Short mmCIF file of C-alpha atoms and ligand atoms in Angstrom, two decimals:
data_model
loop_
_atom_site.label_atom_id
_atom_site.label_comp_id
_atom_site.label_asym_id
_atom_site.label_seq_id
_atom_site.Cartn_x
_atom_site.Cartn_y
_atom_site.Cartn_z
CA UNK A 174 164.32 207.51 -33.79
CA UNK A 175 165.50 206.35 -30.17
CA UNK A 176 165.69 209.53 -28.22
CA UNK A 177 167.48 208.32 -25.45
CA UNK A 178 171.16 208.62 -24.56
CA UNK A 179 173.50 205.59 -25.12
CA UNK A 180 175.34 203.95 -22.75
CA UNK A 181 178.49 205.98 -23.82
CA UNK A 182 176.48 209.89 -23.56
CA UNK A 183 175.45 208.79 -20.14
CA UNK A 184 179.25 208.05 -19.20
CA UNK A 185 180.08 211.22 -20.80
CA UNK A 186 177.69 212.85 -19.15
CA UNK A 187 179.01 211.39 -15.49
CA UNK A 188 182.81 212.15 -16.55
CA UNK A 189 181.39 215.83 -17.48
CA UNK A 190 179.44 216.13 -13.90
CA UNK A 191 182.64 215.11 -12.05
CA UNK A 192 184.89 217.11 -13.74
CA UNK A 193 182.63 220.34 -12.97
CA UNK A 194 182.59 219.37 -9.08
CA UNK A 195 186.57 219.34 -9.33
CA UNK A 196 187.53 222.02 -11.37
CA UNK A 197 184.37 225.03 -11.43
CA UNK A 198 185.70 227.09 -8.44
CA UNK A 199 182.94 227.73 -5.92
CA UNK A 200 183.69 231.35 -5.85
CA UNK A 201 182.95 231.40 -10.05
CA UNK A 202 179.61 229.41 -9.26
CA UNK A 203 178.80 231.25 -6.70
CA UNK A 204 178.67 234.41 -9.03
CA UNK A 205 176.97 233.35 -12.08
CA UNK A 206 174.33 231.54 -9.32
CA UNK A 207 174.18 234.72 -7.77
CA UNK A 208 173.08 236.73 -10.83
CA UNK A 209 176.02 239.32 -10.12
CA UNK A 210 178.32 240.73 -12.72
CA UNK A 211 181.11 238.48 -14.58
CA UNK A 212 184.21 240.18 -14.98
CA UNK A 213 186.65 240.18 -17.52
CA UNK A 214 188.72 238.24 -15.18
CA UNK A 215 186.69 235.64 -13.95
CA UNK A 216 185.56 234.92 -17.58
CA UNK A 217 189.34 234.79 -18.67
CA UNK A 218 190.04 232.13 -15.54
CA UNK A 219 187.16 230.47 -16.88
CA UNK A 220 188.45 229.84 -20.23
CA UNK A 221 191.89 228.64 -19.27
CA UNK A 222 190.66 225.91 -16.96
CA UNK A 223 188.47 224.42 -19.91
CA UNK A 224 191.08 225.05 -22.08
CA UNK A 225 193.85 223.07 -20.05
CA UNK A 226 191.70 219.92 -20.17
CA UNK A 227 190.69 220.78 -24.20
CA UNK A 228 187.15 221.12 -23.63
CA UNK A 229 187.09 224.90 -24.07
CA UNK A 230 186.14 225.38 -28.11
CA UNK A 231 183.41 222.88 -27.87
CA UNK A 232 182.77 222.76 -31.57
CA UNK A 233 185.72 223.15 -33.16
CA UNK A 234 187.45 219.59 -34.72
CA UNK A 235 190.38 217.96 -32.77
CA UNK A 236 192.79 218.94 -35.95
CA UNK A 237 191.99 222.73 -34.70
CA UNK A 238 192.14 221.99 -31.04
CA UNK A 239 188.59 221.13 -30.30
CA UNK A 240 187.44 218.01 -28.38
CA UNK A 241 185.55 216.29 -31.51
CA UNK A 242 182.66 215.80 -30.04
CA UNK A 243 179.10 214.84 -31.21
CA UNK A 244 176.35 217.46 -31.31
CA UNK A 245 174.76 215.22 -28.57
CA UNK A 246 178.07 215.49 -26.49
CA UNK A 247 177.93 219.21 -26.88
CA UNK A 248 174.37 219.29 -25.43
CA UNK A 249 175.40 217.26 -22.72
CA UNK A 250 178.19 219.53 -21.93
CA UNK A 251 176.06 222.44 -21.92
CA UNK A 252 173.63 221.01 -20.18
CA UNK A 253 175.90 220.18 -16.97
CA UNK A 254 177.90 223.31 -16.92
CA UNK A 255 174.49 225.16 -16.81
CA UNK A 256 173.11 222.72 -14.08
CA UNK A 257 176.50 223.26 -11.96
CA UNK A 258 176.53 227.59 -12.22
CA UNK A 259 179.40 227.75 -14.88
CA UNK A 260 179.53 230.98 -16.83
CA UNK A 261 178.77 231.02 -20.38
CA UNK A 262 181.18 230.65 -22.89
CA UNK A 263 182.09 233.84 -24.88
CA UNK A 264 180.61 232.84 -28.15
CA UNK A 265 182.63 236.01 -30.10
CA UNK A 266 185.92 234.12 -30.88
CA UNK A 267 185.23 230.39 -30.03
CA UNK A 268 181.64 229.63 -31.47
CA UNK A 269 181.75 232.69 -34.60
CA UNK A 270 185.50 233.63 -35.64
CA UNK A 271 187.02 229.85 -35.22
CA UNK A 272 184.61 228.05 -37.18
CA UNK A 273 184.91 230.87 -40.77
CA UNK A 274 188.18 230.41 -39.85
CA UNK A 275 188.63 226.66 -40.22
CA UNK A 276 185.93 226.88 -43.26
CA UNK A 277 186.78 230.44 -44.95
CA UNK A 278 190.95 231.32 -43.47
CA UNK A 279 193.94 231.16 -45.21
CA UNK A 280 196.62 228.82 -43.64
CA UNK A 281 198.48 232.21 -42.22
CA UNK A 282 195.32 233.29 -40.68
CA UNK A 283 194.36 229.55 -38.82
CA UNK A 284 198.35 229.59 -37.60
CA UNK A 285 198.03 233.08 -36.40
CA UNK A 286 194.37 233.29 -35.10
CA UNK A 287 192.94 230.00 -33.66
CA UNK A 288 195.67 229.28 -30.81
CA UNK A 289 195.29 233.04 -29.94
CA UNK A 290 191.69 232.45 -29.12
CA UNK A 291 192.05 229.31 -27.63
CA UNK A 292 195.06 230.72 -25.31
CA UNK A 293 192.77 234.06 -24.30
CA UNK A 294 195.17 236.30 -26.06
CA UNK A 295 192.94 237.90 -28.01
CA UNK A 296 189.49 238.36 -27.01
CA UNK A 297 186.93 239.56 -29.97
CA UNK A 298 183.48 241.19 -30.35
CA UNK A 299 181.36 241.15 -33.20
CA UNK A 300 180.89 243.92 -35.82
CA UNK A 301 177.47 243.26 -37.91
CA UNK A 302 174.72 245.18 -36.80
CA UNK A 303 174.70 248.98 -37.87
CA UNK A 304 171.67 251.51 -36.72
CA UNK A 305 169.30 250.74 -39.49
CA UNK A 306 170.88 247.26 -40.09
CA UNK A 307 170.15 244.91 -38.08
CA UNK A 308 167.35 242.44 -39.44
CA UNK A 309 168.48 243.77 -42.55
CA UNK A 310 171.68 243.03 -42.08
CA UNK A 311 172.42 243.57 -45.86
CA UNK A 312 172.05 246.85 -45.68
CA UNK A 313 174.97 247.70 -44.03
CA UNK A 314 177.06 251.07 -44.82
CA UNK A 315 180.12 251.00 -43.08
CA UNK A 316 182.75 251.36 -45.98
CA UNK A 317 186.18 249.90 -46.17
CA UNK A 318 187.79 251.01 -49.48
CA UNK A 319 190.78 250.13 -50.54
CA UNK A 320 194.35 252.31 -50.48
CA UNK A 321 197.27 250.19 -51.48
CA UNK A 322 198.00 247.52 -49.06
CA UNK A 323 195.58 248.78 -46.48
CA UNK A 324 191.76 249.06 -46.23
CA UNK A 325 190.38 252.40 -44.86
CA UNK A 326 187.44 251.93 -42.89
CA UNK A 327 184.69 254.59 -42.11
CA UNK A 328 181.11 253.79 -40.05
CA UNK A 329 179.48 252.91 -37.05
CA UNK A 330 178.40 249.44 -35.56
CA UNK A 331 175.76 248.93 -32.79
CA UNK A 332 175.45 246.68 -30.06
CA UNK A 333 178.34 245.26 -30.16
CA UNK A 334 178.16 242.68 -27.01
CA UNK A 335 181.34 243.20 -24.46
CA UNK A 336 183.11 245.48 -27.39
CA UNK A 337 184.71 247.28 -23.99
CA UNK A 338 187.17 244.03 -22.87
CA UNK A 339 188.11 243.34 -26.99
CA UNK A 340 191.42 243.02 -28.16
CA UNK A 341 189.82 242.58 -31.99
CA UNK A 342 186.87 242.98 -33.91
CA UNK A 343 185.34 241.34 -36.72
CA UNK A 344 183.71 243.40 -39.40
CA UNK A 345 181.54 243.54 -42.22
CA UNK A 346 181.95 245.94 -44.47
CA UNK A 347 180.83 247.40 -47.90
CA UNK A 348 183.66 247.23 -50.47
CA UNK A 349 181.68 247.44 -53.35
CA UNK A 350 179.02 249.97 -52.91
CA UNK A 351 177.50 249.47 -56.60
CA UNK A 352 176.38 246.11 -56.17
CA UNK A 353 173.32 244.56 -54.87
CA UNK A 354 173.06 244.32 -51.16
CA UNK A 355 174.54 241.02 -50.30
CA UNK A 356 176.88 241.38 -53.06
CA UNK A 357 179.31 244.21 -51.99
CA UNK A 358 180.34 243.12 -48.39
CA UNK A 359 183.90 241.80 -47.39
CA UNK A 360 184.66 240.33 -43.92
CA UNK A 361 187.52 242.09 -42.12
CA UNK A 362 189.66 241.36 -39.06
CA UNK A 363 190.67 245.00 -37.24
CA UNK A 364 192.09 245.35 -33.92
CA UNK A 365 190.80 247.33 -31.60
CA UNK A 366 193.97 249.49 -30.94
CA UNK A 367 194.15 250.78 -34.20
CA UNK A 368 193.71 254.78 -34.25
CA UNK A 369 190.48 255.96 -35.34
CA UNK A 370 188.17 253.95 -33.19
CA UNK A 371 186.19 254.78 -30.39
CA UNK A 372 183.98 252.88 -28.37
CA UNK A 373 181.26 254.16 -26.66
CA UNK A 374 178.88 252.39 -23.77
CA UNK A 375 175.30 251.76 -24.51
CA UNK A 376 173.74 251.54 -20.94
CA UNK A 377 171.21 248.89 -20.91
CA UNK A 378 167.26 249.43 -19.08
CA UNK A 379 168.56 247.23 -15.87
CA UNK A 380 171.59 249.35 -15.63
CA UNK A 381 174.38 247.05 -17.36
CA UNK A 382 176.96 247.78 -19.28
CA UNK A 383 177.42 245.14 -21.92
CA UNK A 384 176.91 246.43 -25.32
CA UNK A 385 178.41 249.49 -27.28
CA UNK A 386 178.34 251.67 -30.22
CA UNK A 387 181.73 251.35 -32.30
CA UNK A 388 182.76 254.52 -34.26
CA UNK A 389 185.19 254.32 -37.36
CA UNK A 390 186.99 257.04 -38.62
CA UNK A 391 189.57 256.25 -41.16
CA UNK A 392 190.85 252.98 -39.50
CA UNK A 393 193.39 251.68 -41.77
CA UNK A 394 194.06 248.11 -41.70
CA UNK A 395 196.68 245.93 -43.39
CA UNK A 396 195.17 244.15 -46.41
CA UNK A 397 195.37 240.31 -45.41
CA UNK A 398 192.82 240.89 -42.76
CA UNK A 399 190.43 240.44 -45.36
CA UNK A 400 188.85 236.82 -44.64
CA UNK A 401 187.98 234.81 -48.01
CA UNK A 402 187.17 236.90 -50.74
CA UNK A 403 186.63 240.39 -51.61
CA UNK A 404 182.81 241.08 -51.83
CA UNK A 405 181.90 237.64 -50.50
CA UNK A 406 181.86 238.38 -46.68
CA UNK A 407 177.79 237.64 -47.10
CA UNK A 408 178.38 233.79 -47.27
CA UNK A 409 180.46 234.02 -44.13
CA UNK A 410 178.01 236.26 -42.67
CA UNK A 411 175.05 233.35 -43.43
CA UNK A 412 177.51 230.44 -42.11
CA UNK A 413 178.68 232.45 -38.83
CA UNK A 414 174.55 232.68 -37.91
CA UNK A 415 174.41 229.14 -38.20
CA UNK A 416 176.82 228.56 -35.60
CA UNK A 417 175.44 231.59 -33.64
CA UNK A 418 172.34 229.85 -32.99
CA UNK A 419 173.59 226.57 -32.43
CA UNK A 420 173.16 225.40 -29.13
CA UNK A 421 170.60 228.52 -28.76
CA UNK A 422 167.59 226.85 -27.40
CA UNK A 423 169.16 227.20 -23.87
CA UNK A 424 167.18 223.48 -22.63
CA UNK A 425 170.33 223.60 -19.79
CA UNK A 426 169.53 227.60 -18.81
CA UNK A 427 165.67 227.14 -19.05
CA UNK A 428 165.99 224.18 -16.80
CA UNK A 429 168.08 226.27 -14.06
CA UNK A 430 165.20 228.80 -14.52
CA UNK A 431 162.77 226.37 -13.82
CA UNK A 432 164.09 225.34 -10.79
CA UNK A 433 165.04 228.97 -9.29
CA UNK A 434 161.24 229.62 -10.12
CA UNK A 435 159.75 226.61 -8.10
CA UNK A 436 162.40 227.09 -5.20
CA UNK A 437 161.31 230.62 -4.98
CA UNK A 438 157.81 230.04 -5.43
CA UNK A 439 158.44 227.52 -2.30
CA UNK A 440 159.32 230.09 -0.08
CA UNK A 441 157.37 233.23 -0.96
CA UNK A 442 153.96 233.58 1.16
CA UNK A 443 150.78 234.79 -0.61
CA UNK A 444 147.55 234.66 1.45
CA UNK A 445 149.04 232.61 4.01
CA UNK A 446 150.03 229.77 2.04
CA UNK A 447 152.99 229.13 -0.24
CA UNK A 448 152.77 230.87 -3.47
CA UNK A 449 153.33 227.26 -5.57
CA UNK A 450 150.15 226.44 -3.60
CA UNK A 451 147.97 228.82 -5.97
CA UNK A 452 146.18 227.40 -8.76
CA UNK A 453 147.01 229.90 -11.43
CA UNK A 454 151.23 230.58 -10.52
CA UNK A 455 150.78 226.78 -10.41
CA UNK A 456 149.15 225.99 -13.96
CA UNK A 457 151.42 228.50 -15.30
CA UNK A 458 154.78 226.83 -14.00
CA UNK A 459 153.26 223.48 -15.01
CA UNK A 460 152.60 224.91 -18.62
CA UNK A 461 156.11 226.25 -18.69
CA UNK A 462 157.52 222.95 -17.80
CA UNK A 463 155.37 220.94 -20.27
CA UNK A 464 156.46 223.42 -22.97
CA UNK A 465 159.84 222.73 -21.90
CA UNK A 466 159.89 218.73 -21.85
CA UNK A 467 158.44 219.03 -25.32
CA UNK A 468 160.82 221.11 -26.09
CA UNK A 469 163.98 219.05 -24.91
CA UNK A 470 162.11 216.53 -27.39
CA UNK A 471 162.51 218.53 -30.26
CA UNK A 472 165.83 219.75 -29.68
CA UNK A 473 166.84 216.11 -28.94
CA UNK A 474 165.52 215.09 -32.36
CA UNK A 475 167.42 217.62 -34.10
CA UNK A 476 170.68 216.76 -32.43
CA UNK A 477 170.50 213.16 -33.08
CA UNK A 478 169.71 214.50 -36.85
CA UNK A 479 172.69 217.01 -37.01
CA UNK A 480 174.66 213.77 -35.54
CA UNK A 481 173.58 211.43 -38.75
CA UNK A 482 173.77 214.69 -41.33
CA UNK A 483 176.34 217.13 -40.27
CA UNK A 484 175.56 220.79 -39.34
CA UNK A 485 171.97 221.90 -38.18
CA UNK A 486 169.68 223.00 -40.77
CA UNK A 487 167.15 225.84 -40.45
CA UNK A 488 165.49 223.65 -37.68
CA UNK A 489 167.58 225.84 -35.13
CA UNK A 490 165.38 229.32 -35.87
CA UNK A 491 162.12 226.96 -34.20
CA UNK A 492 164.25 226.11 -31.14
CA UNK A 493 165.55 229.50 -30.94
CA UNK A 494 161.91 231.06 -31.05
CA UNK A 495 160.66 228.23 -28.60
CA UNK A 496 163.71 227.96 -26.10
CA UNK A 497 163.71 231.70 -25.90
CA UNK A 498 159.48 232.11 -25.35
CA UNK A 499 160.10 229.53 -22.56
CA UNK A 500 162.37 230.89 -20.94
CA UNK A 501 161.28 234.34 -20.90
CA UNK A 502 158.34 232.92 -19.16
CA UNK A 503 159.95 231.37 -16.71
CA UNK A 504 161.96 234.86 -15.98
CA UNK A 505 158.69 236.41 -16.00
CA UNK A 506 157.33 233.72 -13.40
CA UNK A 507 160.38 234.30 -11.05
CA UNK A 508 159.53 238.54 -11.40
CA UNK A 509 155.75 237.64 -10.18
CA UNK A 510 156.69 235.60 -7.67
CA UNK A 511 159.89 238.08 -6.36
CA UNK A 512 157.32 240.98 -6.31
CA UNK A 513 159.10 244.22 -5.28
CA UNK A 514 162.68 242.05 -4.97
CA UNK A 515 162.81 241.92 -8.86
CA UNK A 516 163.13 245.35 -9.53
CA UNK A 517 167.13 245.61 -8.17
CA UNK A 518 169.44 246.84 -10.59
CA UNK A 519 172.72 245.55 -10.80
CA UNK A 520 175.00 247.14 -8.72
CA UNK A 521 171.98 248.15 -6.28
CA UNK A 522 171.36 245.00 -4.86
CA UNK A 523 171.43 245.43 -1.37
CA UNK A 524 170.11 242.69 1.81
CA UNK A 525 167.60 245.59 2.88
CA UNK A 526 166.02 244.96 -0.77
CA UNK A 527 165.98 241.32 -1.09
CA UNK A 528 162.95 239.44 0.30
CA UNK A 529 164.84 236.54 1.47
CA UNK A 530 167.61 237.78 2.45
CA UNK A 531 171.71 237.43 1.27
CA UNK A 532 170.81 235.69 -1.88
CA UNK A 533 171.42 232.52 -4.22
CA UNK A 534 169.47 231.89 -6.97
CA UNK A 535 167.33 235.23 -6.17
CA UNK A 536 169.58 237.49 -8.01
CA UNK A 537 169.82 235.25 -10.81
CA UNK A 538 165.94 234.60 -11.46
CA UNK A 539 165.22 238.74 -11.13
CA UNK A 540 167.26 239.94 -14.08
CA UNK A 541 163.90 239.80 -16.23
CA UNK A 542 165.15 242.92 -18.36
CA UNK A 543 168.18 241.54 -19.51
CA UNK A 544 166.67 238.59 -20.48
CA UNK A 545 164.46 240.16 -22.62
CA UNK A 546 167.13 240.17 -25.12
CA UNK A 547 167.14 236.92 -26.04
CA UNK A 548 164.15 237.34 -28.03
CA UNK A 549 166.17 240.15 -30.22
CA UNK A 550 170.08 239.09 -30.80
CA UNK A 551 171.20 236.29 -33.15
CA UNK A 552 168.20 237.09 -35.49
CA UNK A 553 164.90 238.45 -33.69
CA UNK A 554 162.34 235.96 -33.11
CA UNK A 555 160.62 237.85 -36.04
CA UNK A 556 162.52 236.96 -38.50
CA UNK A 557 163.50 233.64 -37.05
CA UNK A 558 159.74 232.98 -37.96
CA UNK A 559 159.80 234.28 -41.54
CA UNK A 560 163.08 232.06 -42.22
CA UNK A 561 160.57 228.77 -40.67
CA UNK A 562 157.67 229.80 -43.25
CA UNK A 563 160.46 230.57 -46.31
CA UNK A 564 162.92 227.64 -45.28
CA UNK A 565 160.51 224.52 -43.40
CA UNK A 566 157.62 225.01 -45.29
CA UNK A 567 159.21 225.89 -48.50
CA UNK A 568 156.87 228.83 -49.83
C1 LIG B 623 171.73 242.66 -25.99
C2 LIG B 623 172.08 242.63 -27.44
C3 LIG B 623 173.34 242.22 -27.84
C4 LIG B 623 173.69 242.25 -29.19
N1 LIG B 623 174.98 241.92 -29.53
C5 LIG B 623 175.37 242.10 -30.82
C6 LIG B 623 176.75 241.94 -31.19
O1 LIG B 623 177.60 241.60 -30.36
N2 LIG B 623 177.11 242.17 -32.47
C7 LIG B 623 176.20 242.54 -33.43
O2 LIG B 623 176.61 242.71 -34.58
N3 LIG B 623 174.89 242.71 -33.11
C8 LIG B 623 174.46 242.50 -31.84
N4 LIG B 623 173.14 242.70 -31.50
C9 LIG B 623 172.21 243.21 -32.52
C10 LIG B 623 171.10 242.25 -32.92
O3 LIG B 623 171.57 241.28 -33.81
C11 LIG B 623 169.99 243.12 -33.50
O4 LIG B 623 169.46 243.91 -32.45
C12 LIG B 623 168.90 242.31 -34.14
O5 LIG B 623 169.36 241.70 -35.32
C13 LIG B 623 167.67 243.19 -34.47
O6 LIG B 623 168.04 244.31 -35.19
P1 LIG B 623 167.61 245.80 -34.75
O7 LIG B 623 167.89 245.95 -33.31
O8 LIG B 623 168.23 246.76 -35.71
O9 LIG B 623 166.04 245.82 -34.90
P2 LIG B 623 165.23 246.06 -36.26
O10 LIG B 623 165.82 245.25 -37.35
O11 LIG B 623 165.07 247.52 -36.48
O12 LIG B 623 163.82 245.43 -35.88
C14 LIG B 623 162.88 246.12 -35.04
C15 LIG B 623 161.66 245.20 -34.87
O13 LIG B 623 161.05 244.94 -36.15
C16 LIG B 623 160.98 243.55 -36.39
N5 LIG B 623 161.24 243.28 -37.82
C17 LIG B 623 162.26 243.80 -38.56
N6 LIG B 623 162.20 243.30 -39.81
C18 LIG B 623 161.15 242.46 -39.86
C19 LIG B 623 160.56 241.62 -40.87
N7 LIG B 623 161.09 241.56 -42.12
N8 LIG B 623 159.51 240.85 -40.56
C20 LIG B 623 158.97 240.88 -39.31
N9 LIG B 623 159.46 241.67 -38.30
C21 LIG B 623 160.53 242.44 -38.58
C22 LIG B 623 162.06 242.94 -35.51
O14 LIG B 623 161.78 241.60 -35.18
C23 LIG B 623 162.02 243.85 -34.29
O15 LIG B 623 160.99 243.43 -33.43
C24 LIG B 623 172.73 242.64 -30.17
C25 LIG B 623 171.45 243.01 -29.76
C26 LIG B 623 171.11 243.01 -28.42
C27 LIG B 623 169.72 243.45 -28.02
#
């Protein structure tokens, strides 16, 4: 297998570059390189600039809207809009609702849906996790049950990531409580303005606000929200992880990390001499790095695979554990080497705090306790390494 890039991903990858130095606004860059919060807002302006040249719902096929591109081209384009400061896409609508759509919709629902998420007129959040069900998702009691042409839904879901800014949400629910676990769940579209819900803020260790707990009481929704069948909602559950963890090894965010970690390392004094001068930070950043060239390896491999054969296969749970140990090193590198400039919360970040004064990638490299989600959403590394042992080596 030749793991280089062809002639054609490296002029990709140069049209990609040059777009980003004409179109990211500084003052976006400048923010996500800063580490400082992203508003609604600046994600939103974010979004419509991709969107206006077609490259904003990255996976989606060009008869949906979506550029076509190969898995490899994806990578690339993650890749550079990490290296150049561009925020993160908003996964919720673009990279989970669109593709079940596409795959699992009715006609009505693609026509109605997809150029609503494309155009930013309706943002989502996603509804799976439930206290008690969250590795076992299956487990899930939040009830819809059905009353004539609506469904009536009654639970609670948990950490539901930017819940506050959504327009809808997409559910799953038990509609069958007799039958077995995976058996009784439907997937439902609600919106978010529909009496009987309340969200509440779940205020996160570093002093974010990004996640909430969403209450139901009798929400009552029109029928045709339902997406594919009645009771089958756990097949679209299992594809909508898929796509979750695509692209979820983060080689583009881990090499930004890696970076912000030398440059600091560079400046920060220890014992009179540079702190990248001493032999143990040192070995550790060079073990980091190895991990990560050998990790770019892999995940190269499996793109040019996914590029021969279609989707990923379970191959994404090992980059997910790997890309996500790596670069929760690297965060924990950049913590060492920041010392008492770590600790700011966001929000408290002041210049009398920060060791090197008004800040670039300083901000950025400190938030080690929000990164220590990464290990946790999208499947915990856990049980990203039971599906390896059941899946890859077939026991
Ligand atoms: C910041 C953040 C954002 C999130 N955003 C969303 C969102 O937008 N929408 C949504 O639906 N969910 C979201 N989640 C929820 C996420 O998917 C769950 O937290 C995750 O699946 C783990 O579930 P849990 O928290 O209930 O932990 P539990 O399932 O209770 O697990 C607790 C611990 O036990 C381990 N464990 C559990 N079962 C096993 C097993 N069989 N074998 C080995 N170890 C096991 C886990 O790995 C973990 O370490 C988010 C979570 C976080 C932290």
């Amino acid at each position: 297998m030749d793991l280089s890039y062809s002639a054609e991903d490296l002029a990709f990858r140069d049209e990609v570059r040059a777009y980003l130095a004409e179109n990211l606004p500084e003052r976006i860059s400048d923010v996500v390189c800063s580490g400082a919060e992203l508003t609604k807002e600046i994600i939103e302006e974010w979004h419509a600039i991709l969107n206006k040249r077609g490259w904003l719902a990255t996976i989606w096929p060009k008869e949906f809207g979506g550029p076509g591109w190969s898995p490899v081209q994806k990578h690339i384009f993650e890749e550079e809009c990490c290296r150049a400061y561009a925020p993160r896409i908003v996964p919720f609508g673009l990279n989970m609702l669109g593709p079940v759509l596409q795959v699992f919709g009715s006609k009505e629902q693609q026509d109605h849906y997809l150029p609503r998420i494309l155009d930013g007129t309706d943002w989502w959040c996603q509804g799976y996790s439930e206290p008690g069900a969250g590795s076992d998702l299956a487990s899930l009691k939040t009830r819809a049950e059905r009353d004539g042409d609506e469904w009536v839904i009654n639970g609670q879901k948990t950490w539901t990531t930017l819940g506050q800014f959504a327009d809808w949400i997409f559910c799953l629910c038990r509609t069958d409580p007799d039958a077995k676990n995976q058996e009784g769940i439907s997937f439902i579209l609600v919106d978010m303005a529909t009496p009987g819900i309340e969200v509440r803020p779940i205020k996160l260790i570093e002093g974010g606000y990004e996640v909430n707990e969403i209450f139901f009481t009798d929400v009552r929704v029109p029928v045709g929200n339902l997406v594919g069948k009645e009771n089958k909602g756990w097949t679209i559950a299992k594809f909508l992880l898929t796509h979750e963890r695509t692209g979820i090894a983060g080689v583009g965010f881990s090499m930004q990390s890696l970076e912000e970690v030398k440059a600091i390392a560079r400046k920060t004094m220890r014992g009179g001499k540079p702190l990248i001068e001493d032999p143990l930070f040192a070995a550790r950043v060079a073990q980091a790095e190895i991990d990560l060239e050998a990790m770019k390896i892999t995940n190269l491999r499996m793109l040019f695979k996914a590029q021969e054969q279609g989707a990923p296969g379970p191959e994404t749970s090992l980059l997910k554990i790997k890309g996500t140990v790596i670069n929760q090193e690297l965060k924990d590198l950049a913590r060492r080497a920041l010392g008492p400039a770590a600790a700011p919360f966001p929000g408290h970040i002041t210049e009398g705090n920060l060791m090197f004064g008004p800040a670039d990638t300083e901000h950025n490299a400190a938030r080690y306790f929000n990164n220590r989600k990464t290990s946790i959403f999208g499947g915990s590394n856990e049980i990203q390494r039971n599906i390896v042992t059941k899946t890859m080596l077939e026991l």
